[in-house]
């Protein structure tokens, strides 16, 4: 009789426990996956028209600025695809370099920008300073540039054409332009002509 009384005493708790477990299972089985629970895929999670993105230094000065007609952001790797991107790098004491192309891919932490299709780089004339001679306008064109935004370096491994002042050079293997050091390296076999502007 005592055993039966003990069973009856705990019966409501047992029934409530079974009902709770059943309800939990039913909710889990019928609830659609949310953004947090499903695996992220390479699909757009937002699209923005007419974008301007500015990166600042610690002192509040502008480090770089990227403009794009349209930005499509992807949820899995946080990359952004850009339509007709234009990027400018601002380096104290150096002329701002402008790069552009038909399309672009910006990585998730905004440190790397791939410019694809009709990629160009323009550095305006640089006047002479106490430590550096005057430099004429620089123009570089290729089908693809990789812009290292944190380092102010532009690199390509595709055929490239370079124009600086009256000089024109080409390379099938690419080039590296370092705006901080004001250094241009042509890779592989370089063809063209070097001319010095007469003063």
C-alpha positions as semicolon CSV with decimal commas, in nm:
position;residue;x (nm);y (nm);z (nm)
1;X;0,000;0,000;0,000
2;X;0,289;0,236;0,082
3;X;0,450;0,165;-0,255
4;X;0,124;0,250;-0,436
5;X;0,090;0,572;-0,236
6;X;0,449;0,670;-0,328
7;X;0,379;0,605;-0,697
8;X;0,056;0,807;-0,684
9;X;0,230;1,089;-0,499
10;X;0,497;1,127;-0,775
11;X;0,261;1,057;-1,065
12;X;0,178;1,430;-1,133
13;X;0,551;1,515;-1,144
14;X;0,619;1,225;-1,380
15;X;0,331;1,327;-1,610
16;X;0,443;1,693;-1,611
17;X;0,800;1,589;-1,693
18;X;0,684;1,373;-1,985
19;X;0,460;1,653;-2,113
20;X;0,749;1,904;-2,087
21;X;0,987;1,677;-2,278
22;X;0,722;1,613;-2,542
23;X;0,653;1,984;-2,582
24;X;1,026;2,062;-2,610
25;X;1,072;1,793;-2,876
26;X;0,766;1,917;-3,069
27;X;0,888;2,278;-3,067
28;X;1,237;2,173;-3,184
29;X;1,097;1,950;-3,458
30;X;0,857;2,208;-3,602
31;X;1,053;2,536;-3,562
32;X;1,227;2,647;-3,885
33;X;1,599;2,710;-3,863
34;X;1,688;3,066;-3,771
35;X;1,982;3,277;-3,890
36;X;2,179;3,167;-3,582
37;X;2,117;2,791;-3,606
38;X;2,160;2,721;-3,978
39;X;2,498;2,699;-4,150
40;X;2,590;3,022;-4,323
41;X;2,597;3,012;-4,702
42;X;2,753;3,232;-4,969
43;X;2,433;3,425;-5,029
44;X;2,367;3,799;-4,999
45;X;2,239;3,913;-4,662
46;X;2,208;4,277;-4,763
47;X;2,244;4,501;-5,068
48;X;2,318;4,875;-5,060
49;X;2,314;5,127;-5,347
50;X;2,546;5,428;-5,356
51;X;2,802;5,330;-5,089
52;X;3,086;5,532;-4,935
53;X;3,311;5,355;-4,683
54;X;3,581;5,548;-4,498
55;X;3,862;5,401;-4,291
56;X;4,021;5,628;-4,029
57;X;4,355;5,633;-3,853
58;X;4,385;5,651;-3,476
59;X;4,420;6,031;-3,494
60;X;4,093;6,060;-3,688
61;X;4,248;6,136;-4,028
62;X;4,120;5,954;-4,335
63;X;4,323;5,647;-4,428
64;X;4,120;5,522;-4,724
65;X;3,783;5,574;-4,888
66;X;3,589;5,333;-5,110
67;X;3,293;5,435;-5,324
68;X;3,071;5,196;-5,515
69;X;2,756;5,219;-5,722
70;X;2,625;4,900;-5,552
71;X;2,745;4,676;-5,269
72;X;2,631;4,315;-5,219
73;X;2,738;4,172;-4,882
74;X;2,771;3,794;-4,828
75;X;2,695;3,632;-4,495
76;X;2,944;3,345;-4,486
77;X;3,278;3,521;-4,534
78;X;3,157;3,881;-4,481
79;X;3,297;3,978;-4,823
80;X;3,136;4,246;-5,038
81;X;3,100;4,255;-5,416
82;X;3,119;4,608;-5,556
83;X;2,996;4,759;-5,881
84;X;3,230;5,019;-6,035
85;X;3,438;5,067;-5,720
86;X;3,668;5,365;-5,672
87;X;3,920;5,356;-5,389
88;X;4,149;5,634;-5,268
89;X;4,444;5,589;-5,035
90;X;4,549;5,888;-4,825
91;X;4,903;5,887;-4,690
92;X;5,041;6,192;-4,503
93;X;5,290;6,378;-4,719
94;X;5,210;6,170;-5,030
95;X;4,963;6,231;-5,312
96;X;4,635;6,041;-5,284
97;X;4,632;5,739;-5,514
98;X;4,305;5,652;-5,689
99;X;4,225;5,304;-5,820
100;X;3,908;5,190;-5,997
101;X;3,763;4,902;-6,199
102;X;3,440;4,751;-6,332
103;X;3,388;4,522;-6,031
104;X;3,553;4,462;-5,697
105;X;3,565;4,217;-5,408
106;X;3,633;4,356;-5,060
107;X;3,728;4,104;-4,791
108;X;3,555;4,088;-4,453
109;X;3,801;4,302;-4,254
110;X;3,839;4,563;-4,532
111;X;4,213;4,500;-4,569
112;X;4,213;4,358;-4,924
113;X;4,033;4,487;-5,232
114;X;4,044;4,295;-5,560
115;X;3,970;4,513;-5,863
116;X;3,859;4,319;-6,169
117;X;3,809;4,443;-6,524
118;X;3,961;4,766;-6,662
119;X;4,156;4,829;-6,343
120;X;4,344;5,160;-6,336
121;X;4,565;5,345;-6,090
122;X;4,633;5,719;-6,101
123;X;4,878;5,910;-5,885
124;X;4,880;6,282;-5,966
125;X;5,193;6,492;-6,012
126;X;5,396;6,512;-5,696
127;X;5,579;6,838;-5,634
128;X;5,937;6,836;-5,512
129;X;6,003;6,830;-5,138
130;X;6,320;6,869;-4,928
131;X;6,378;6,495;-4,939
132;X;6,231;6,398;-5,277
133;X;6,239;6,525;-5,633
134;X;5,923;6,610;-5,823
135;X;5,745;6,312;-5,980
136;X;5,521;6,328;-6,288
137;X;5,171;6,179;-6,302
138;X;5,163;5,799;-6,283
139;X;4,904;5,589;-6,468
140;X;4,889;5,209;-6,446
141;X;4,635;4,981;-6,617
142;X;4,566;4,608;-6,605
143;X;4,277;4,361;-6,599
144;X;4,320;4,297;-6,225
145;X;4,468;4,477;-5,925
146;X;4,497;4,362;-5,566
147;X;4,495;4,659;-5,329
148;X;4,646;4,605;-4,984
149;X;4,455;4,881;-4,806
150;X;4,649;4,870;-4,478
151;X;4,987;4,890;-4,655
152;X;4,897;5,133;-4,938
153;X;5,031;4,883;-5,194
154;X;4,879;4,785;-5,530
155;X;4,989;4,464;-5,700
156;X;4,905;4,278;-6,019
157;X;5,036;3,957;-6,176
158;X;4,856;4,024;-6,505
159;X;4,985;4,214;-6,809
160;X;5,025;4,579;-6,711
161;X;5,087;4,912;-6,884
162;X;5,259;5,197;-6,705
163;X;5,275;5,560;-6,811
164;X;5,476;5,814;-6,614
165;X;5,538;6,149;-6,776
166;X;5,658;6,070;-7,130
167;X;5,772;5,718;-7,038
168;X;5,564;5,411;-7,131
169;X;5,644;5,057;-7,013
170;X;5,468;4,721;-7,030
171;X;5,514;4,385;-6,864
172;X;5,332;4,056;-6,911
173;X;5,411;3,946;-6,554
174;X;5,275;4,243;-6,359
175;X;5,393;4,516;-6,124
176;X;5,392;4,631;-5,762
177;X;5,333;4,993;-5,661
178;X;5,419;5,097;-5,304
179;X;5,284;5,446;-5,239
180;X;5,439;5,476;-4,893
181;X;5,794;5,424;-5,029
182;X;5,708;5,580;-5,368
183;X;5,849;5,267;-5,530
184;X;5,731;5,094;-5,848
185;X;5,858;4,747;-5,938
186;X;5,788;4,601;-6,282
187;X;5,799;4,220;-6,283
188;X;5,946;4,000;-6,557
189;X;6,047;4,126;-6,900
190;X;5,978;4,499;-6,931
191;X;5,942;4,672;-7,266
192;X;5,888;5,036;-7,350
193;X;6,062;5,367;-7,356
194;X;6,204;5,591;-7,084
195;X;6,196;5,964;-7,149
196;X;6,278;6,253;-6,919
197;X;6,068;6,566;-6,951
198;X;6,276;6,868;-7,046
199;X;6,254;7,158;-6,806
